[in-house]
Amino acid sequence: MHKILFATSEVYPLIKTGGLADVAASLPRALLKLGQDIKILLPAYPGVLENAAMTGLKDIAQVDVEGYSVSLKQTRLPGTKVVVWLVDIPQFFERPGNPYCGPDGNDWFDNHKRFYVFSRVAELIALDRLNLNWQPTIVHCNDWQTGLIPALLSLHIKRPASVFTVHNLAYRGLFSYQAFAELNLPAAFWHHERLEFYGQMSFIKGGLVFADYLTTVSPSYAQEIQHPEFGCGLDGLIRYRNDAIAGILNGVDTEEWNPGTDPHLVCNYNRRTLANKTKNKLSLQEELGLTISAEIPLLGFIGRLVNQKGVDLILAQMDQLVSQDCQLVILGSGLPHYEQALRKIAAQYPTKVAVTLGYNETVAHRIEASSDIFLMPSIFEPCGLNQMYSLRYGTLPVVHAVGGLRDTVFEETQ
Ligand code: ADP
């Protein structure tokens, strides 16, 4: 049995912006079931504290870190036995907006400090300096926000092992030299074999360089990021660490995403009652003002509206799509120009195209259940979860054969 500290910047249902949150919830649950002693470490954003207050919240430590007063709080992942430790630093985390940017969509100006101090707290726990009577044997870090943890741990001879998982290499956690100088890091870290990246500081390099073991979220992506096309300038480093990297396919939470019991659906169904899937489609069509018809093929798309997700391809095909007898339901939020373009098309074809902008868990479940075809034309995709939800909901995923999409969606060859 291992003691595992699982450091993450988001975990469902406490806080979610993307797939990391889903995995940060389901992987620790699965590990706990396998008998591992795992605790999640998460920043205490306001929504998280609100959510946690309902589950039960207690203070377990108080400490000064880099001049900031930090209180460590304990709660549980709602509906599970997984312990979550919340790093409460009001100056950094008590803000509106999402974990990384403000309501205006711009990154917080001090993200380097926010996640540096968070990492320092992880380091203290990892070294058993907070008298918590619990020292991890493994620290599992996820994406750039936690990349500094393996770097900080490398400065100690007696330390737990570290694993760093790349959920998306495109987010490299880049900051200026000045930002680096503002952090209390060894000057020796400013080196291209450590944190320096073409004149900037890269948090993700902290994980890639210093973690004892690296994983990413699908076998194909583990290969792809070793080549310039998908390596985001880090492919050389990842090739260098080739013997310490594994691509392990993400799983999905089959309780949360189960059409037989999903509370978000108008009508539950399973493989024996597949006809009931149609009731969800008719209801969604009505709800969104589309022509109500079981026969018209309904195409769904859910995702962050960013270049990665292939939104340009969908927009480029829009004329063709609307000229055919089919419907398109889109849910997402992201870059303003995509939101604007989609809003315009929906206004132009109200009975054929429905666009819901923003984050909406219920609508996401309903789209998965109602669509005949799910579109996921990502340019690159580390793993991707929606195509797996589609498979579970009897919805045909049409995907670009790349990364985790290639590893999860197969053509029937006979
Ligand atoms: P990524 O992590 O790159 O955003 P994934 O496919 O791995 O992509 O995971 C995305 C997760 O976020 C899925 O659970 C998806 O349903 C959810 N999601 C994305 N956008 C929205 C949205 N606007 N509303 C609700 N859920 C969303």
Coordinates of C-alpha atoms and ligand atoms in Angstrom, one line a residue:
M1 CA 0.0 0.0 0.0
H2 CA 1.2 3.5 -0.9
K3 CA 0.5 6.8 0.6
I4 CA -0.2 9.0 -2.4
L5 CA -0.5 12.8 -2.4
F6 CA -2.5 13.7 -5.6
A7 CA -1.9 17.4 -6.3
T8 CA -4.2 19.0 -8.8
S9 CA -5.7 22.4 -9.7
E10 CA -9.2 21.0 -10.3
V11 CA -11.3 18.1 -9.3
Y12 CA -15.0 17.3 -10.1
P13 CA -17.5 18.1 -8.6
L14 CA -15.7 20.7 -6.5
I15 CA -14.3 22.7 -9.5
K16 CA -14.0 21.8 -13.1
T17 CA -12.8 23.5 -16.3
G18 CA -12.0 20.3 -18.3
G19 CA -11.0 16.7 -18.4
L20 CA -8.4 17.0 -15.7
A21 CA -11.1 17.5 -13.1
D22 CA -12.9 14.3 -14.2
V23 CA -9.7 12.3 -14.0
A24 CA -8.7 13.9 -10.7
A25 CA -12.0 12.7 -9.3
S26 CA -12.2 9.2 -10.8
L27 CA -8.5 8.1 -10.5
P28 CA -8.1 8.7 -6.8
R29 CA -11.5 6.9 -6.2
A30 CA -10.3 3.9 -8.2
L31 CA -6.9 3.9 -6.3
L32 CA -8.7 4.1 -3.0
K33 CA -10.8 1.1 -4.0
L34 CA -7.6 -0.8 -4.8
G35 CA -6.4 -0.2 -1.2
Q36 CA -4.1 2.8 -1.7
D37 CA -4.1 5.5 0.9
I38 CA -4.6 8.6 -1.3
K39 CA -5.3 12.3 -0.5
I40 CA -6.1 15.0 -3.0
L41 CA -4.4 18.4 -2.6
L42 CA -6.4 21.3 -4.2
P43 CA -6.4 25.1 -3.9
A44 CA -9.4 26.4 -1.9
Y45 CA -11.3 28.4 -4.5
P46 CA -14.5 30.0 -3.2
G47 CA -16.8 27.6 -5.0
V48 CA -14.8 24.7 -3.5
L49 CA -15.1 26.0 0.0
E50 CA -18.9 26.5 -0.5
N51 CA -19.2 23.0 -1.8
A52 CA -17.0 21.5 0.9
A53 CA -18.9 23.2 3.7
M54 CA -21.9 20.9 2.9
T55 CA -19.7 17.8 3.0
G56 CA -17.9 18.9 6.2
L57 CA -14.8 21.0 6.5
K58 CA -12.2 21.2 9.3
D59 CA -8.9 23.1 9.8
I60 CA -5.9 20.7 10.1
A61 CA -2.9 23.0 9.9
Q62 CA -1.9 26.6 9.8
V63 CA 1.5 27.7 8.4
D64 CA 3.4 30.6 7.0
V65 CA 4.7 29.9 3.5
E66 CA 6.8 32.5 1.7
G67 CA 5.2 35.2 3.7
Y68 CA 1.6 34.0 3.1
S69 CA -0.6 32.7 5.8
V70 CA -1.9 29.3 4.7
S71 CA -4.6 27.3 6.3
L72 CA -4.9 23.7 5.3
K73 CA -8.4 22.3 5.5
Q74 CA -9.8 18.8 5.2
T75 CA -13.0 17.7 3.4
R76 CA -14.1 14.7 1.3
L77 CA -14.9 14.4 -2.3
P78 CA -18.7 14.6 -2.2
G79 CA -20.2 11.2 -2.2
T80 CA -16.9 9.4 -1.8
K81 CA -14.4 8.4 1.0
V82 CA -11.6 10.3 -0.7
V83 CA -10.0 12.8 1.6
V84 CA -9.3 16.3 0.0
W85 CA -6.9 18.7 1.6
L86 CA -7.6 22.3 0.6
V87 CA -4.9 24.9 0.5
D88 CA -6.5 28.1 1.6
I89 CA -4.6 31.2 0.8
P90 CA -7.3 33.9 0.4
Q91 CA -5.0 36.4 -1.4
F92 CA -4.5 33.9 -4.2
F93 CA -7.6 31.8 -4.4
E94 CA -10.5 33.8 -3.1
R95 CA -11.4 35.3 -6.5
P96 CA -14.2 35.2 -9.0
G97 CA -13.7 33.6 -12.3
N98 CA -12.1 30.2 -13.0
P99 CA -9.0 28.7 -11.4
Y100 CA -6.7 30.3 -14.0
C101 CA -8.3 33.5 -15.2
G102 CA -10.6 36.3 -14.2
P103 CA -14.1 37.0 -15.4
D104 CA -12.6 38.9 -18.3
G105 CA -10.9 35.7 -19.6
N106 CA -7.4 36.9 -19.0
D107 CA -4.9 34.9 -17.0
W108 CA -4.5 36.1 -13.4
F109 CA -1.4 38.3 -13.4
D110 CA 0.2 36.3 -10.5
N111 CA -0.5 32.8 -11.6
H112 CA 3.2 32.0 -11.2
K113 CA 3.0 33.0 -7.5
R114 CA -0.3 31.3 -6.9
F115 CA 0.8 27.9 -8.1
Y116 CA 4.4 28.3 -6.7
V117 CA 3.1 28.8 -3.2
F118 CA 0.6 26.0 -3.7
S119 CA 3.6 23.8 -4.7
R120 CA 5.5 24.9 -1.7
V121 CA 2.7 23.7 0.5
A122 CA 2.8 20.3 -1.3
E123 CA 6.5 20.2 -0.7
L124 CA 6.0 20.7 3.0
I125 CA 3.4 18.0 3.2
A126 CA 5.6 15.7 1.1
L127 CA 8.5 16.2 3.6
D128 CA 6.2 15.7 6.6
R129 CA 6.9 19.2 7.9
L130 CA 3.3 20.1 8.8
N131 CA 2.8 17.5 11.6
L132 CA -0.1 15.9 9.8
N133 CA 1.0 12.4 10.9
W134 CA 0.9 11.3 7.3
Q135 CA 3.8 11.4 4.8
P136 CA 3.3 10.3 1.2
T137 CA 5.5 7.8 -0.4
I138 CA 4.4 9.1 -3.8
V139 CA 3.5 12.6 -4.9
H140 CA 1.4 12.5 -8.0
C141 CA 1.4 15.8 -9.9
N142 CA -0.8 16.9 -12.8
D143 CA -0.1 19.5 -15.5
W144 CA 1.9 22.7 -15.3
Q145 CA 0.1 24.1 -12.2
T146 CA 1.9 21.4 -10.1
G147 CA 5.1 21.2 -12.2
L148 CA 7.2 22.9 -9.6
I149 CA 6.5 20.3 -7.0
P150 CA 9.0 17.7 -8.4
A151 CA 11.5 20.5 -9.0
L152 CA 11.2 21.6 -5.3
L153 CA 11.4 18.0 -4.1
S154 CA 14.5 17.4 -6.1
L155 CA 16.3 19.7 -3.7
H156 CA 15.9 17.2 -0.8
I157 CA 17.8 13.9 -0.5
K158 CA 15.1 12.2 1.6
R159 CA 11.9 12.7 -0.3
P160 CA 9.0 10.7 -1.7
A161 CA 9.0 9.5 -5.3
S162 CA 7.2 11.8 -7.7
V163 CA 5.1 11.1 -10.7
F164 CA 4.1 13.8 -13.2
T165 CA 1.2 13.3 -15.5
V166 CA 0.8 15.4 -18.7
H167 CA -2.9 15.9 -19.3
N168 CA -2.2 18.5 -22.0
L169 CA 1.3 19.5 -23.1
A170 CA 0.1 22.6 -24.9
Y171 CA -0.3 24.4 -21.6
R172 CA 3.3 24.8 -20.6
G173 CA 2.9 27.3 -17.8
L174 CA 5.1 30.0 -19.4
F175 CA 6.2 33.1 -17.4
S176 CA 8.8 35.8 -17.9
Y177 CA 12.3 35.8 -16.3
Q178 CA 11.1 38.6 -14.0
A179 CA 8.4 36.2 -12.8
F180 CA 11.1 33.6 -12.2
A181 CA 13.1 36.2 -10.2
E182 CA 10.0 36.9 -8.0
L183 CA 10.0 33.3 -6.8
N184 CA 12.3 31.9 -4.3
L185 CA 13.8 29.2 -6.5
P186 CA 17.5 28.3 -6.9
A187 CA 19.2 30.4 -9.5
A188 CA 20.5 27.1 -11.0
F189 CA 16.9 26.4 -12.1
W190 CA 17.3 29.1 -14.7
H191 CA 18.9 26.7 -17.2
H192 CA 17.6 25.1 -20.4
E193 CA 18.0 21.7 -18.8
R194 CA 15.8 22.7 -15.9
L195 CA 13.0 25.4 -16.0
E196 CA 14.3 27.8 -18.6
F197 CA 12.5 27.5 -22.0
Y198 CA 13.6 29.8 -24.8
G199 CA 14.1 32.8 -22.5
Q200 CA 11.0 32.1 -20.4
M201 CA 10.3 30.0 -17.3
S202 CA 8.1 26.9 -17.9
F203 CA 6.4 25.3 -15.0
I204 CA 5.6 22.1 -16.9
K205 CA 9.4 21.6 -17.4
G206 CA 9.6 21.2 -13.6
G207 CA 7.6 18.1 -13.9
L208 CA 9.1 16.8 -17.1
V209 CA 12.7 17.3 -15.9
F210 CA 12.5 16.4 -12.3
A211 CA 9.8 13.9 -11.7
D212 CA 11.0 10.3 -11.2
Y213 CA 8.3 9.0 -13.5
L214 CA 6.2 10.6 -16.2
T215 CA 2.9 9.5 -17.5
T216 CA 0.5 10.9 -20.1
V217 CA -3.1 10.0 -20.7
S218 CA -3.0 7.8 -23.8
P219 CA -0.4 5.5 -25.5
S220 CA -0.6 7.4 -28.8
Y221 CA -0.1 10.8 -27.1
A222 CA 2.9 9.4 -25.3
Q223 CA 4.4 8.8 -28.7
E224 CA 3.2 11.9 -30.4
I225 CA 4.7 14.3 -27.9
Q226 CA 8.1 12.9 -28.7
H227 CA 7.8 14.4 -32.2
P228 CA 8.0 18.1 -33.1
E229 CA 4.4 18.2 -34.6
F230 CA 2.9 17.6 -31.1
G231 CA 5.8 18.2 -28.8
C232 CA 5.2 21.9 -28.2
G233 CA 9.0 22.5 -28.3
L234 CA 9.4 19.9 -25.5
D235 CA 9.7 16.8 -27.7
G236 CA 13.5 16.7 -27.3
L237 CA 13.2 16.7 -23.5
I238 CA 10.5 14.0 -23.6
R239 CA 12.5 11.9 -26.0
Y240 CA 15.4 12.2 -23.5
R241 CA 13.1 10.9 -20.8
N242 CA 11.8 8.2 -23.0
D243 CA 12.6 5.3 -20.6
A244 CA 10.6 7.0 -17.8
I245 CA 7.3 7.7 -19.6
A246 CA 4.2 5.7 -20.0
G247 CA 1.0 6.4 -21.9
I248 CA -1.9 5.2 -19.7
L249 CA -5.3 5.6 -21.2
N250 CA -7.7 7.6 -19.0
G251 CA -10.8 5.8 -17.7
V252 CA -14.2 7.3 -17.3
D253 CA -16.5 7.3 -14.3
T254 CA -19.1 4.8 -15.3
E255 CA -21.4 5.7 -12.4
E256 CA -21.4 9.4 -13.3
W257 CA -21.8 8.7 -17.0
N258 CA -24.3 5.9 -17.1
P259 CA -27.4 6.4 -19.3
G260 CA -29.3 3.9 -17.2
T261 CA -29.2 6.0 -14.1
D262 CA -28.1 9.5 -15.2
P263 CA -30.3 12.0 -13.3
H264 CA -29.8 14.7 -15.9
L265 CA -31.7 12.7 -18.6
V266 CA -35.3 13.0 -19.4
C267 CA -35.5 9.3 -19.9
N268 CA -33.0 6.7 -18.8
Y269 CA -32.0 3.9 -21.1
N270 CA -29.6 1.0 -21.5
R271 CA -28.6 -1.3 -24.3
R272 CA -31.9 -3.2 -24.0
T273 CA -34.1 -0.1 -23.9
L274 CA -32.2 1.9 -26.5
A275 CA -35.4 3.1 -28.1
N276 CA -35.8 5.4 -25.0
K277 CA -32.7 7.3 -26.2
T278 CA -35.0 9.0 -28.8
K279 CA -37.1 10.5 -26.0
N280 CA -34.1 12.4 -24.9
K281 CA -33.5 13.6 -28.5
L282 CA -37.1 14.8 -28.9
S283 CA -37.0 16.6 -25.6
L284 CA -33.7 18.3 -26.3
Q285 CA -34.9 19.4 -29.8
E286 CA -38.0 21.0 -28.1
E287 CA -35.9 22.6 -25.3
L288 CA -33.5 24.2 -27.8
G289 CA -36.1 25.2 -30.4
L290 CA -35.0 22.8 -33.1
T291 CA -37.4 21.0 -35.4
I292 CA -38.8 18.1 -33.4
S293 CA -38.1 14.9 -35.3
A294 CA -36.7 11.5 -34.5
E295 CA -35.5 11.0 -38.1
I296 CA -33.3 14.1 -38.5
P297 CA -29.7 13.1 -37.6
L298 CA -28.6 15.1 -34.6
L299 CA -24.9 16.0 -34.4
G300 CA -23.5 17.0 -31.0
F301 CA -20.3 18.8 -29.9
I302 CA -19.2 19.6 -26.4
G303 CA -15.9 21.2 -25.5
R304 CA -13.7 24.2 -24.9
L305 CA -14.0 26.5 -27.9
V306 CA -10.3 26.6 -28.7
N307 CA -8.2 25.8 -31.7
Q308 CA -7.3 22.4 -30.3
K309 CA -10.8 21.1 -30.5
G310 CA -11.2 21.5 -34.3
V311 CA -13.8 24.3 -34.1
D312 CA -12.4 25.8 -37.3
L313 CA -13.1 22.5 -39.1
I314 CA -16.7 22.5 -37.9
L315 CA -17.1 26.2 -38.9
A316 CA -15.5 25.5 -42.3
Q317 CA -18.1 22.7 -42.9
M318 CA -21.0 24.7 -41.6
D319 CA -22.5 25.6 -45.0
Q320 CA -22.4 22.0 -46.0
L321 CA -23.9 20.8 -42.7
V322 CA -26.8 23.3 -42.8
S323 CA -27.6 22.5 -46.4
Q324 CA -28.3 18.9 -45.4
D325 CA -31.2 17.5 -43.4
C326 CA -29.4 17.4 -40.1
Q327 CA -29.1 19.3 -36.8
L328 CA -26.2 20.5 -34.8
V329 CA -26.1 21.0 -31.1
I330 CA -23.1 22.7 -29.6
L331 CA -22.1 23.3 -26.0
G332 CA -18.9 25.2 -25.1
S333 CA -17.2 28.2 -24.0
G334 CA -13.8 29.7 -25.0
L335 CA -12.4 32.1 -27.4
P336 CA -14.7 35.1 -28.2
H337 CA -14.3 34.8 -32.0
Y338 CA -15.5 31.2 -31.9
E339 CA -18.4 32.1 -29.6
Q340 CA -19.4 35.0 -31.8
A341 CA -19.3 32.9 -35.0
L342 CA -21.4 30.1 -33.5
R343 CA -23.9 32.5 -32.0
K344 CA -24.4 34.0 -35.5
I345 CA -24.9 30.7 -37.1
A346 CA -27.4 29.6 -34.5
A347 CA -29.4 32.9 -35.0
Q348 CA -29.3 32.3 -38.8
Y349 CA -30.6 28.7 -38.6
P350 CA -32.6 28.5 -35.3
T351 CA -34.3 25.2 -36.2
K352 CA -31.1 23.5 -37.3
V353 CA -28.3 24.8 -35.1
A354 CA -28.5 25.3 -31.3
V355 CA -25.5 26.8 -29.5
T356 CA -25.3 26.9 -25.7
L357 CA -22.4 29.1 -24.5
G358 CA -21.0 28.6 -21.0
Y359 CA -20.4 25.6 -18.8
N360 CA -23.4 23.4 -18.2
E361 CA -23.1 19.9 -16.8
T362 CA -26.8 19.0 -17.3
V363 CA -26.8 20.1 -21.0
A364 CA -23.5 18.1 -21.5
H365 CA -25.2 14.9 -20.3
R366 CA -28.3 15.6 -22.4
I367 CA -26.3 16.2 -25.6
E368 CA -24.4 12.9 -25.1
A369 CA -27.7 11.1 -24.6
S370 CA -29.6 12.9 -27.4
S371 CA -27.1 13.0 -30.3
D372 CA -26.9 10.4 -33.0
I373 CA -23.4 11.4 -33.8
F374 CA -20.8 13.1 -31.6
L375 CA -18.2 15.3 -33.4
M376 CA -14.7 15.4 -32.0
P377 CA -12.4 16.7 -34.8
S378 CA -9.6 17.7 -32.4
I379 CA -6.3 18.8 -34.0
F380 CA -4.6 17.0 -31.2
E381 CA -6.2 15.2 -28.2
P382 CA -4.2 13.9 -25.3
C383 CA -7.0 11.5 -24.4
G384 CA -10.4 13.1 -24.6
L385 CA -13.3 12.0 -22.5
N386 CA -16.4 12.9 -24.5
Q387 CA -15.8 10.3 -27.2
M388 CA -15.8 7.7 -24.4
Y389 CA -19.0 9.1 -22.9
S390 CA -20.5 8.9 -26.4
L391 CA -19.6 5.2 -26.7
R392 CA -21.3 4.6 -23.4
Y393 CA -24.4 6.6 -24.4
G394 CA -24.9 4.8 -27.8
T395 CA -23.8 7.8 -29.7
L396 CA -21.5 7.4 -32.6
P397 CA -18.3 9.3 -32.1
V398 CA -16.8 10.8 -35.3
V399 CA -13.2 11.7 -34.5
H400 CA -9.9 12.7 -35.9
A401 CA -7.6 9.7 -35.6
V402 CA -5.1 11.3 -33.2
G403 CA -3.9 10.8 -29.6
G404 CA -6.4 9.3 -27.3
L405 CA -9.1 9.5 -29.9
R406 CA -7.1 7.0 -32.0
D407 CA -6.8 4.7 -28.9
T408 CA -10.5 4.7 -28.0
V409 CA -12.5 4.8 -31.2
F410 CA -12.1 1.9 -33.7
E411 CA -13.5 1.3 -37.1
E412 CA -15.4 -1.9 -37.6
T413 CA -13.5 -3.5 -40.4
Q414 CA -15.9 -6.2 -41.5
Ligands
ADP1 P1 -10.3 18.9 -22.2 O1 -9.8 18.4 -20.9 O2 -9.2 19.2 -23.3 O3 -11.2 20.1 -22.1 P2 -11.7 16.4 -22.4 O4 -12.5 15.8 -23.5 O5 -10.6 15.6 -21.8 O6 -11.2 17.8 -22.9 O7 -12.7 16.7 -21.1 C1 -13.6 17.7 -21.2 C2 -14.6 17.5 -20.1 O8 -15.2 18.8 -19.8 C3 -15.7 16.6 -20.4 O9 -16.2 16.0 -19.2 C4 -16.8 17.5 -21.0 O10 -18.0 17.0 -21.0 C5 -16.6 18.7 -20.2 N1 -17.0 20.0 -20.8 C6 -16.3 20.7 -21.6 N2 -16.9 21.9 -22.0 C7 -18.1 21.8 -21.2 C8 -19.2 22.7 -21.1 N3 -19.2 23.9 -21.8 N4 -20.2 22.4 -20.2 C9 -20.1 21.2 -19.6 N5 -19.1 20.4 -19.6 C10 -18.1 20.6 -20.5

